[in-house]
Short mmCIF file of C-alpha atoms and ligand atoms in Angstrom, two decimals:
data_model
loop_
_atom_site.label_atom_id
_atom_site.label_comp_id
_atom_site.label_asym_id
_atom_site.label_seq_id
_atom_site.Cartn_x
_atom_site.Cartn_y
_atom_site.Cartn_z
CA MET A 1 -44.21 -1.28 11.98
CA GLU A 2 -41.07 -0.28 10.95
CA ARG A 3 -40.57 1.42 7.59
CA LYS A 4 -39.31 -0.63 4.93
CA LYS A 5 -35.69 0.07 3.65
CA ARG A 6 -36.94 1.35 0.26
CA PHE A 7 -34.20 0.25 -3.17
CA VAL A 8 -34.50 0.62 -7.02
CA GLN A 9 -31.92 0.12 -9.24
CA VAL A 10 -29.92 1.13 -12.22
CA GLY A 11 -28.80 -1.89 -14.92
CA THR A 12 -31.83 -4.48 -14.73
CA GLY A 13 -29.50 -7.30 -16.96
CA GLY A 14 -28.36 -10.52 -16.31
CA ARG A 15 -26.79 -9.49 -13.09
CA ALA A 16 -29.02 -7.41 -11.82
CA ARG A 17 -32.13 -10.60 -10.74
CA PHE A 18 -28.83 -11.09 -7.80
CA PHE A 19 -30.15 -8.41 -6.01
CA TYR A 20 -33.69 -7.42 -7.09
CA GLU A 21 -34.29 -11.54 -6.12
CA ALA A 22 -32.99 -11.09 -2.97
CA LEU A 23 -34.53 -8.76 -1.48
CA ALA A 24 -38.24 -9.88 -3.00
CA LYS A 25 -37.45 -13.08 -1.45
CA ASP A 26 -34.97 -13.20 1.79
CA PHE A 27 -35.57 -9.42 2.76
CA ALA A 28 -38.83 -8.68 2.08
CA ASP A 29 -40.13 -8.37 5.87
CA THR A 30 -37.29 -5.63 6.02
CA SER A 31 -36.42 -4.14 2.12
CA GLU A 32 -38.88 -3.14 -0.39
CA ILE A 33 -37.53 -2.71 -4.16
CA THR A 34 -39.68 0.06 -5.45
CA ALA A 35 -38.62 1.03 -9.13
CA PHE A 36 -35.86 -0.61 -12.56
CA CYS A 37 -33.85 2.37 -14.50
CA ASP A 38 -32.35 1.55 -17.91
CA VAL A 39 -32.41 1.81 -21.07
CA ASN A 40 -33.79 -0.67 -22.69
CA HIS A 41 -37.62 -0.96 -22.20
CA LEU A 42 -37.58 -4.28 -23.40
CA ARG A 43 -35.51 -6.19 -20.89
CA LEU A 44 -37.02 -3.45 -17.91
CA ALA A 45 -40.50 -5.34 -18.74
CA TYR A 46 -38.57 -8.16 -17.84
CA ALA A 47 -37.29 -7.98 -14.66
CA GLN A 48 -40.68 -6.26 -13.28
CA LYS A 49 -42.76 -10.24 -15.35
CA ASN A 50 -40.02 -11.79 -13.08
CA LEU A 51 -40.36 -10.12 -10.02
CA MET A 52 -43.96 -10.38 -10.25
CA GLU A 53 -44.41 -13.65 -11.61
CA ASN A 54 -41.86 -15.75 -9.89
CA PHE A 55 -42.42 -13.61 -6.59
CA GLY A 56 -46.08 -12.59 -5.74
CA TYR A 57 -44.14 -9.09 -5.79
CA GLN A 58 -45.85 -6.20 -6.21
CA LYS A 59 -46.09 -4.20 -9.94
CA VAL A 60 -42.33 -2.17 -9.21
CA ASN A 61 -42.69 1.58 -11.41
CA LEU A 62 -40.08 1.68 -14.74
CA TYR A 63 -38.07 4.50 -15.98
CA GLY A 64 -35.80 5.34 -19.04
CA ALA A 65 -31.85 6.20 -18.37
CA ASP A 66 -33.44 9.83 -19.06
CA GLU A 67 -35.32 9.60 -15.62
CA PHE A 68 -33.03 8.76 -13.06
CA ASP A 69 -34.59 12.09 -11.39
CA LYS A 70 -37.46 11.73 -11.19
CA MET A 71 -37.78 8.56 -10.35
CA ILE A 72 -35.45 9.67 -6.30
CA GLU A 73 -37.89 12.68 -7.12
CA ILE A 74 -41.17 10.06 -7.58
CA GLU A 75 -39.91 6.70 -5.54
CA LYS A 76 -37.55 8.35 -2.32
CA PRO A 77 -35.59 5.51 -1.99
CA ASP A 78 -33.19 5.28 0.67
CA CYS A 79 -30.30 3.58 -1.78
CA VAL A 80 -29.16 2.81 -5.43
CA ILE A 81 -28.78 -0.33 -6.78
CA VAL A 82 -26.16 0.40 -9.57
CA THR A 83 -25.88 -3.05 -11.55
CA SER A 84 -25.58 -1.11 -14.92
CA ILE A 85 -22.46 -1.42 -17.44
CA ASP A 86 -19.65 0.13 -16.18
CA ARG A 87 -18.62 3.31 -17.78
CA THR A 88 -21.97 4.60 -16.52
CA HIS A 89 -22.12 3.27 -12.55
CA HIS A 90 -19.67 7.57 -11.67
CA LYS A 91 -22.67 8.65 -13.61
CA TYR A 92 -25.54 6.86 -11.07
CA ILE A 93 -23.47 6.99 -7.54
CA ILE A 94 -22.70 10.36 -8.40
CA ARG A 95 -26.30 11.47 -8.77
CA ALA A 96 -28.64 8.60 -6.87
CA MET A 97 -25.48 10.91 -2.95
CA GLU A 98 -26.54 14.14 -4.91
CA LEU A 99 -30.18 13.89 -4.31
CA GLY A 100 -29.57 12.11 -0.69
CA CYS A 101 -29.32 8.31 -1.89
CA ASP A 102 -26.94 5.78 -0.72
CA VAL A 103 -25.17 3.13 -3.08
CA ILE A 104 -25.03 -0.25 -3.65
CA SER A 105 -22.41 -0.92 -5.82
CA GLU A 106 -21.22 -3.56 -9.05
CA LYS A 107 -18.18 -3.72 -9.26
CA PRO A 108 -15.70 -1.82 -10.57
CA MET A 109 -17.01 0.98 -8.72
CA THR A 110 -15.81 3.11 -12.49
CA THR A 111 -12.78 2.75 -15.32
CA ASP A 112 -10.68 5.55 -14.41
CA ASN A 113 -9.06 7.31 -12.17
CA VAL A 114 -10.90 10.57 -13.02
CA LYS A 115 -14.59 9.27 -12.75
CA CYS A 116 -12.82 7.21 -9.20
CA GLN A 117 -11.84 10.97 -8.05
CA GLN A 118 -14.89 12.33 -9.25
CA ILE A 119 -16.76 9.88 -6.48
CA ILE A 120 -14.53 10.41 -3.62
CA ASP A 121 -15.26 13.92 -3.80
CA THR A 122 -18.70 13.24 -4.01
CA ILE A 123 -19.06 11.05 -1.08
CA LYS A 124 -16.80 13.55 0.99
CA ARG A 125 -19.59 16.22 -0.03
CA THR A 126 -22.16 14.91 0.63
CA GLY A 127 -21.50 12.69 3.29
CA LYS A 128 -23.08 9.46 1.92
CA HIS A 129 -22.24 5.19 1.67
CA LEU A 130 -21.28 3.43 -1.05
CA ARG A 131 -20.71 0.17 -0.74
CA VAL A 132 -19.05 -1.67 -3.46
CA SER A 133 -20.27 -5.82 -3.45
CA PHE A 134 -16.81 -7.69 -3.89
CA ASN A 135 -18.86 -11.49 -3.23
CA TYR A 136 -14.95 -13.14 -4.22
CA ARG A 137 -14.19 -12.11 0.02
CA TYR A 138 -16.93 -13.83 1.48
CA ALA A 139 -16.23 -17.30 -0.50
CA PRO A 140 -15.02 -20.08 2.42
CA HIS A 141 -11.20 -20.51 0.42
CA HIS A 142 -10.62 -16.92 0.18
CA SER A 143 -11.81 -16.16 4.37
CA GLN A 144 -9.31 -18.40 5.49
CA VAL A 145 -7.16 -17.24 3.35
CA ARG A 146 -7.60 -14.05 5.44
CA ARG A 147 -7.91 -15.68 8.52
CA LEU A 148 -3.99 -17.37 7.80
CA MET A 149 -2.13 -14.20 7.58
CA MET A 150 -4.06 -12.46 10.87
CA GLU A 151 -3.04 -15.89 12.43
CA GLY A 152 0.29 -14.82 10.94
CA VAL A 153 0.40 -18.71 9.76
CA ILE A 154 3.40 -16.83 7.51
CA GLY A 155 4.37 -14.18 9.02
CA ASP A 156 5.13 -10.85 7.28
CA VAL A 157 4.43 -12.27 3.25
CA LYS A 158 6.84 -10.78 1.10
CA GLN A 159 6.24 -11.43 -2.25
CA VAL A 160 2.42 -13.12 -4.08
CA HIS A 161 2.43 -15.00 -7.28
CA PHE A 162 -0.71 -14.84 -8.34
CA GLU A 163 -1.94 -16.71 -11.84
CA TRP A 164 -5.54 -16.40 -12.70
CA LEU A 165 -7.78 -18.33 -15.62
CA LEU A 166 -10.40 -17.04 -17.51
CA ASP A 167 -11.93 -20.45 -19.49
CA THR A 168 -12.56 -20.06 -23.23
CA SER A 169 -16.06 -20.25 -22.27
CA HIS A 170 -16.36 -17.47 -19.45
CA GLY A 171 -13.39 -15.22 -20.78
CA ALA A 172 -14.53 -16.17 -24.87
CA ASP A 173 -17.58 -13.73 -22.84
CA TYR A 174 -15.79 -10.94 -22.05
CA PHE A 175 -15.33 -10.33 -26.25
CA ARG A 176 -18.68 -11.08 -26.96
CA ARG A 177 -20.70 -7.94 -25.69
CA TRP A 178 -19.85 -4.30 -24.27
CA HIS A 179 -16.93 -5.21 -22.34
CA ARG A 180 -14.77 -5.63 -25.42
CA ASP A 181 -14.56 -1.71 -26.25
CA LYS A 182 -12.04 -0.70 -23.15
CA ARG A 183 -13.84 2.79 -22.42
CA ASN A 184 -17.34 0.50 -20.79
CA SER A 185 -15.25 -1.94 -19.03
CA GLY A 186 -11.50 -0.62 -18.61
CA GLY A 187 -10.29 -3.65 -19.48
CA LEU A 188 -10.24 -7.18 -17.93
CA LEU A 189 -7.55 -5.35 -15.66
CA VAL A 190 -9.94 -3.08 -14.33
CA HIS A 191 -13.20 -5.56 -15.09
CA LYS A 192 -12.44 -8.89 -13.84
CA ALA A 193 -9.24 -7.97 -11.94
CA THR A 194 -10.49 -5.60 -9.49
CA HIS A 195 -11.67 -8.78 -7.91
CA HIS A 196 -8.53 -10.72 -7.33
CA PHE A 197 -6.57 -7.12 -7.22
CA ASP A 198 -9.78 -6.47 -4.29
CA LEU A 199 -9.06 -10.32 -2.44
CA VAL A 200 -4.85 -9.08 -2.12
CA ASN A 201 -5.50 -6.01 -0.22
CA PHE A 202 -8.41 -7.94 1.08
CA TRP A 203 -5.45 -10.77 2.33
CA LEU A 204 -2.13 -9.05 2.18
CA GLY A 205 -3.98 -5.53 4.29
CA THR A 206 -2.25 -3.46 2.79
CA ARG A 207 -3.01 -1.35 -0.33
CA PRO A 208 -0.85 -0.92 -3.83
CA LYS A 209 2.26 1.22 -4.31
CA GLN A 210 3.49 0.85 -7.86
CA VAL A 211 3.29 -1.19 -10.77
CA PHE A 212 3.81 -2.10 -13.91
CA ALA A 213 2.17 -4.39 -17.25
CA PHE A 214 2.53 -5.68 -20.62
CA GLY A 215 -0.39 -6.73 -21.90
CA ASP A 216 -1.99 -7.79 -25.36
CA LEU A 217 -4.67 -8.29 -27.69
CA MET A 218 -2.72 -12.60 -28.67
CA PHE A 219 -5.63 -14.44 -28.95
CA TYR A 220 -8.95 -12.83 -29.64
CA GLY A 221 -9.88 -10.97 -33.26
CA ARG A 222 -9.47 -10.70 -36.61
CA GLU A 223 -6.28 -10.23 -37.12
CA ASN A 224 -5.47 -12.76 -34.57
CA ALA A 225 -7.45 -15.16 -36.51
CA GLU A 226 -6.28 -15.18 -39.62
CA ASN A 227 -3.14 -14.87 -38.97
CA ARG A 228 -3.82 -18.74 -37.27
CA GLY A 229 -5.78 -19.52 -41.38
CA ILE A 230 -9.58 -19.36 -39.92
CA THR A 231 -10.71 -17.68 -42.79
CA LYS A 232 -14.50 -18.75 -42.34
CA PHE A 233 -16.38 -15.36 -40.22
CA TYR A 234 -19.28 -13.70 -38.92
CA TYR A 235 -20.25 -10.62 -36.83
CA ARG A 236 -22.77 -12.15 -34.21
CA ALA A 237 -24.04 -16.06 -33.89
CA HIS A 238 -27.27 -16.08 -34.42
CA GLY A 239 -28.58 -16.35 -37.99
CA SER A 240 -25.66 -17.15 -38.67
CA GLU A 241 -24.54 -20.81 -41.16
CA ASN A 242 -20.16 -19.70 -39.74
CA ALA A 243 -21.14 -19.84 -36.10
CA LYS A 244 -22.41 -23.50 -36.62
CA ASP A 245 -18.35 -24.84 -36.26
CA ASP A 246 -17.69 -22.21 -34.26
CA PRO A 247 -16.40 -23.25 -30.66
CA PHE A 248 -16.69 -20.29 -29.42
CA ALA A 249 -19.94 -18.81 -31.06
CA LEU A 250 -22.25 -18.09 -28.39
CA LYS A 251 -25.81 -19.45 -28.34
CA MET A 252 -28.82 -18.29 -27.04
CA GLU A 253 -32.15 -20.01 -28.90
CA GLY A 254 -33.65 -21.85 -26.04
CA LYS A 255 -32.21 -19.97 -23.34
CA GLU A 256 -35.04 -18.58 -21.84
CA ASN A 257 -32.85 -15.87 -19.66
CA MET A 258 -30.87 -15.36 -22.72
CA GLU A 259 -33.59 -15.54 -25.49
CA ASN A 260 -35.14 -13.14 -22.37
CA LEU A 261 -32.47 -10.10 -21.75
CA TYR A 262 -31.09 -10.10 -24.55
CA LEU A 263 -31.99 -11.78 -27.75
CA ASN A 264 -35.76 -10.73 -27.59
CA ALA A 265 -34.72 -6.99 -26.21
CA GLU A 266 -32.34 -6.47 -29.52
CA SER A 267 -34.63 -4.21 -30.72
CA ALA A 268 -35.35 -1.36 -28.68
CA ASP A 269 -31.16 -0.99 -28.29
CA GLY A 270 -29.39 -3.26 -30.91
CA TYR A 271 -27.31 -5.10 -27.71
CA LEU A 272 -26.23 -8.01 -29.33
CA ARG A 273 -25.13 -10.39 -26.90
CA ASP A 274 -24.11 -13.33 -28.79
CA GLN A 275 -20.70 -11.49 -30.86
CA SER A 276 -18.11 -13.02 -33.34
CA VAL A 277 -14.86 -13.14 -30.64
CA PHE A 278 -13.40 -13.25 -33.84
CA GLY A 279 -14.83 -9.44 -35.06
CA ASP A 280 -12.89 -6.27 -35.41
CA GLY A 281 -12.98 -3.48 -33.27
CA ILE A 282 -12.15 -5.49 -29.46
CA SER A 283 -9.90 -2.54 -27.72
CA ILE A 284 -9.21 -5.14 -24.33
CA GLU A 285 -6.19 -7.09 -24.12
CA ASP A 286 -6.35 -11.24 -23.34
CA VAL A 287 -2.79 -11.61 -21.87
CA MET A 288 -1.40 -9.75 -19.91
CA ASN A 289 0.95 -9.16 -16.53
CA VAL A 290 1.55 -7.04 -14.04
CA LEU A 291 4.38 -6.48 -11.16
CA VAL A 292 2.61 -4.51 -8.31
CA LYS A 293 4.52 -3.09 -5.45
CA TYR A 294 2.69 -2.78 -1.92
CA GLU A 295 2.72 -0.55 0.47
CA SER A 296 3.41 -3.05 3.20
CA GLY A 297 6.83 -3.29 1.41
CA ALA A 298 5.13 -6.54 -0.29
CA ILE A 299 5.85 -7.55 -3.81
CA MET A 300 3.92 -9.46 -6.62
CA SER A 301 3.31 -10.62 -10.06
CA TYR A 302 0.10 -11.25 -11.37
CA SER A 303 -1.31 -11.77 -14.68
CA LEU A 304 -4.24 -13.22 -16.30
CA ASN A 305 -5.23 -14.83 -19.38
CA ALA A 306 -8.82 -15.53 -21.21
CA PHE A 307 -8.75 -18.37 -23.45
CA SER A 308 -7.10 -20.89 -21.41
CA PRO A 309 -8.49 -24.65 -20.93
CA LYS A 310 -8.76 -24.54 -17.54
CA GLU A 311 -10.64 -21.60 -15.45
CA GLY A 312 -9.29 -21.16 -12.07
CA PHE A 313 -6.12 -19.58 -10.27
CA ARG A 314 -2.93 -20.40 -7.70
CA VAL A 315 -1.77 -17.20 -5.68
CA VAL A 316 1.96 -18.24 -3.46
CA PHE A 317 3.05 -16.00 -0.61
CA THR A 318 5.82 -16.26 0.51
CA GLY A 319 6.70 -14.49 3.65
CA THR A 320 8.80 -14.37 6.53
CA LYS A 321 8.12 -18.10 7.88
CA GLY A 322 6.82 -19.88 5.69
CA ARG A 323 4.75 -19.85 2.30
CA MET A 324 0.84 -20.92 1.26
CA GLU A 325 0.15 -21.61 -1.66
CA VAL A 326 -3.45 -21.83 -2.41
CA GLU A 327 -4.72 -23.72 -5.59
CA VAL A 328 -8.87 -23.56 -6.79
CA THR A 329 -10.41 -24.83 -10.16
CA GLU A 330 -13.50 -23.71 -10.95
CA VAL A 331 -16.99 -24.66 -12.62
CA SER A 332 -16.90 -22.87 -16.57
CA TYR A 333 -19.96 -20.51 -16.60
CA VAL A 334 -21.69 -17.65 -18.73
CA ASN A 335 -23.18 -14.71 -17.08
CA ALA A 336 -26.71 -14.83 -17.62
CA GLY A 337 -26.88 -18.48 -18.90
CA GLY A 338 -26.93 -20.99 -16.51
CA ASP A 339 -27.01 -21.72 -13.08
CA LYS A 340 -27.04 -18.66 -10.58
CA ALA A 341 -25.67 -21.44 -7.93
CA MET A 342 -22.56 -22.50 -9.98
CA GLU A 343 -20.87 -19.10 -10.96
CA GLY A 344 -17.61 -18.91 -9.91
CA ALA A 345 -17.93 -21.97 -7.39
CA ALA A 346 -14.87 -24.32 -6.64
CA LYS A 347 -14.76 -27.86 -8.91
CA THR A 348 -11.12 -28.27 -6.32
CA ARG A 349 -8.99 -26.24 -4.38
CA SER A 350 -6.38 -26.37 -1.94
CA ILE A 351 -4.72 -25.23 0.68
CA LYS A 352 -0.98 -26.11 1.83
CA VAL A 353 1.32 -24.55 4.01
CA PHE A 354 4.94 -24.74 4.32
CA PRO A 355 6.40 -23.83 7.21
CA MET A 356 10.06 -22.91 6.73
CA PHE A 357 11.08 -25.45 9.15
CA GLY A 358 8.33 -27.75 10.03
CA GLN A 359 6.42 -29.98 8.16
CA PRO A 360 4.10 -29.12 4.92
CA TYR A 361 0.17 -29.07 6.20
CA GLU A 362 -2.94 -28.95 4.04
CA VAL A 363 -5.47 -26.76 5.33
CA ASP A 364 -9.11 -27.71 5.83
CA MET A 365 -11.85 -25.40 4.29
CA GLU A 366 -15.70 -25.61 4.38
CA ARG A 367 -17.53 -26.41 1.69
CA GLY A 368 -19.95 -23.56 1.07
CA VAL A 369 -23.15 -23.50 -0.43
CA GLY A 370 -24.66 -20.86 -3.38
CA GLY A 371 -22.97 -18.45 -6.33
CA HIS A 372 -19.07 -17.30 -5.95
CA GLY A 373 -17.87 -20.45 -3.87
CA GLY A 374 -20.98 -19.78 -1.30
CA GLY A 375 -20.34 -15.86 -0.52
CA ASP A 376 -23.02 -14.46 -2.09
CA PRO A 377 -25.65 -15.94 -0.45
CA VAL A 378 -23.10 -14.50 2.51
CA LEU A 379 -23.03 -10.67 1.25
CA LEU A 380 -26.59 -10.94 0.46
CA ASN A 381 -27.05 -10.50 4.46
CA ASP A 382 -24.03 -8.20 4.45
CA ILE A 383 -25.73 -5.29 2.29
CA PHE A 384 -29.30 -5.99 3.01
CA GLY A 385 -29.63 -8.04 6.65
CA VAL A 386 -28.10 -7.59 10.12
CA PRO A 387 -24.65 -7.62 9.30
CA GLU A 388 -23.41 -9.69 12.46
CA TYR A 389 -19.21 -8.56 14.28
CA ASP A 390 -17.35 -9.96 11.18
CA PRO A 391 -13.32 -10.39 12.79
CA LEU A 392 -11.84 -10.01 8.66
CA HIS A 393 -13.71 -7.19 8.28
CA ARG A 394 -14.95 -8.40 4.57
CA ALA A 395 -17.73 -5.09 4.28
CA ALA A 396 -15.76 -3.76 1.42
CA SER A 397 -16.43 0.00 1.53
CA HIS A 398 -15.70 2.92 -0.85
CA ILE A 399 -11.69 3.12 -0.52
CA ASP A 400 -11.67 -0.29 -0.44
CA GLY A 401 -13.71 -0.12 -4.11
CA ALA A 402 -10.69 2.84 -5.51
CA MET A 403 -7.91 0.54 -4.13
CA SER A 404 -9.31 -2.70 -6.06
CA ILE A 405 -9.39 -0.55 -9.66
CA LEU A 406 -5.91 2.16 -9.34
CA THR A 407 -4.73 -1.10 -9.37
CA GLY A 408 -6.13 -2.23 -13.25
CA ILE A 409 -5.76 1.24 -13.96
CA ALA A 410 -1.98 2.21 -12.97
CA ALA A 411 -1.56 -0.81 -14.86
CA ASN A 412 -3.50 0.58 -18.46
CA LYS A 413 -1.67 3.16 -17.92
CA SER A 414 1.94 1.47 -17.36
CA MET A 415 0.65 -0.53 -20.92
CA ALA A 416 -0.30 2.73 -22.86
CA THR A 417 3.38 4.67 -21.57
CA GLY A 418 5.84 1.13 -21.27
CA MET A 419 6.56 3.50 -17.55
CA PRO A 420 5.87 2.65 -14.11
CA VAL A 421 2.72 3.88 -12.58
CA ASN A 422 2.60 5.43 -9.24
CA ILE A 423 -0.87 4.95 -7.70
CA ASP A 424 -0.47 8.58 -5.69
CA ASP A 425 -0.40 10.23 -9.21
CA LEU A 426 -3.84 9.06 -10.11
CA VAL A 427 -6.31 9.81 -7.76
CA LYS A 428 -6.47 11.85 -3.93
CA PHE A 429 -8.09 10.12 -1.25
N1 NAD B 1 -19.22 -9.54 -9.49
C1 NAD B 1 -20.25 -10.79 -9.72
O1 NAD B 1 -19.80 -11.49 -9.53
C2 NAD B 1 -20.81 -9.77 -10.20
C3 NAD B 1 -21.12 -10.47 -12.34
C4 NAD B 1 -22.04 -10.29 -13.59
C5 NAD B 1 -21.80 -8.40 -13.98
N2 NAD B 1 -21.11 -8.02 -12.48
C6 NAD B 1 -21.29 -6.57 -12.96
O2 NAD B 1 -22.36 -6.46 -12.93
C7 NAD B 1 -22.66 -5.15 -14.29
C8 NAD B 1 -23.76 -5.33 -15.24
O3 NAD B 1 -23.77 -6.38 -15.78
P1 NAD B 1 -24.45 -6.91 -16.98
O4 NAD B 1 -23.36 -8.20 -16.94
O5 NAD B 1 -25.77 -7.91 -15.88
O6 NAD B 1 -24.52 -6.95 -17.96
P2 NAD B 1 -25.48 -6.70 -18.52
O7 NAD B 1 -25.77 -6.49 -19.95
O8 NAD B 1 -26.58 -8.19 -19.24
O9 NAD B 1 -26.69 -5.72 -18.43
C9 NAD B 1 -26.17 -4.23 -18.02
C10 NAD B 1 -27.59 -3.64 -18.34
O10 NAD B 1 -27.09 -2.08 -18.35
C11 NAD B 1 -27.79 -1.56 -19.27
N3 NAD B 1 -27.79 -0.30 -18.92
C12 NAD B 1 -26.98 0.75 -20.20
N4 NAD B 1 -26.48 1.11 -20.09
C13 NAD B 1 -27.01 1.88 -20.11
C14 NAD B 1 -27.11 2.65 -18.92
N5 NAD B 1 -27.24 4.57 -19.66
N6 NAD B 1 -28.28 3.64 -17.94
C15 NAD B 1 -28.53 2.75 -17.32
N7 NAD B 1 -28.71 1.54 -17.23
C16 NAD B 1 -27.50 1.00 -19.30
C17 NAD B 1 -27.99 -2.33 -19.69
O11 NAD B 1 -29.98 -2.04 -20.54
C18 NAD B 1 -28.35 -3.97 -19.83
O12 NAD B 1 -29.45 -4.05 -19.16
C19 NAD B 1 -21.20 -5.20 -14.70
O13 NAD B 1 -21.24 -3.70 -13.97
C20 NAD B 1 -20.49 -6.25 -13.79
O14 NAD B 1 -18.90 -5.98 -13.73
C21 NAD B 1 -20.57 -8.61 -12.04
#
């Protein structure tokens, strides 16, 4: 019998189970996960217990974050899965490759251009393979847009107008924990918009060239709340009287996953999952507008709002043969807080094509099953199973990973300096 492919995983929080549960369930014949690594020993133990109790899995080995090298030496994995917080991705990607492993990393690949360059240089030096898991590409409606573009339905795309809305549940969630510190996540233009900028690169088959951006914290944060007349504040929701009337407060009590992952694990590292979105110390933006010029010559105006009453997006393309309007409202969700299959699922969606001289028409779409609009199961098969030939070329390499974060990284620099930023000045491939 052929030897199973060996995996270890760094970061055992909300997202981690997407990968390790798939390995334990759907890909158990060909793959095995042998160890977890994290700074928090209680979250480590919870992941180990979940695998044993719910998947009848072997007892995997647990390692602290300071034991990463030891883990690689003992476990001898073929591949390391990185699902720790964003600012740590580069550290584990680079070290894993230096120690002879391939890597699958959650998005964003990393948070700034210096770390991005270090990753690119390590890949060149070691010849190892890095895969960034862009699940959005696999959602049926996103794949359909790519198909229509490849068929040339609207000709060469010259202009894109892209608006993404995060609502007061999902959007607020980035302001409750580590993402709210820009050093941890690169802000939403890197952490979140990496998905959106990747989609545009993928849909248009091009790369960003120049970026200009404005953005600010205009709704969340204590000062904004004070300016709107709010007087009742609290640090974190758990145990707070003031939080009881706050519709933005996250309630972890009674939610098994939230309690085990976060509330009951706080004593190990002080990670508070339910901080007030109207607290001090938030350094990311909640309103962002970006202009991008692409190598193909196309230009895009993009906006992201994190306190919208509705969740979803609208993207409009104008090409040399017509216009395409894509509109999706999504089911709102809080990471680790609810039904996994609903994550990023579409409530309503439409793709309308307006040929330059013909009758407008609506495009039929398949309905996907599973998280992120049906994208997650297809992505999992692509990374852990036997990938089938994909005419859409959805598998994302480290170059795609880099290209998707560079728009956001350039936008961050532009917001800081008030100047446009050339992508070529950020990293050398
Ligand atoms: N593709 C998607 O749709 C999607 C969805 C959610 C999260 N994510 C990504 O997954 C990653 C994890 O997000 P999450 O929501 O699970 O966050 P989380 O806070 O639930 O979990 C993060 C984990 O990282 C651990 N960690 C922190 N510092 C560490 C260090 N120095 N070394 C090792 N482990 C460390 C924490 O203890 C925690 O267990 C992020 O990069 C995020 O962008 C992707």
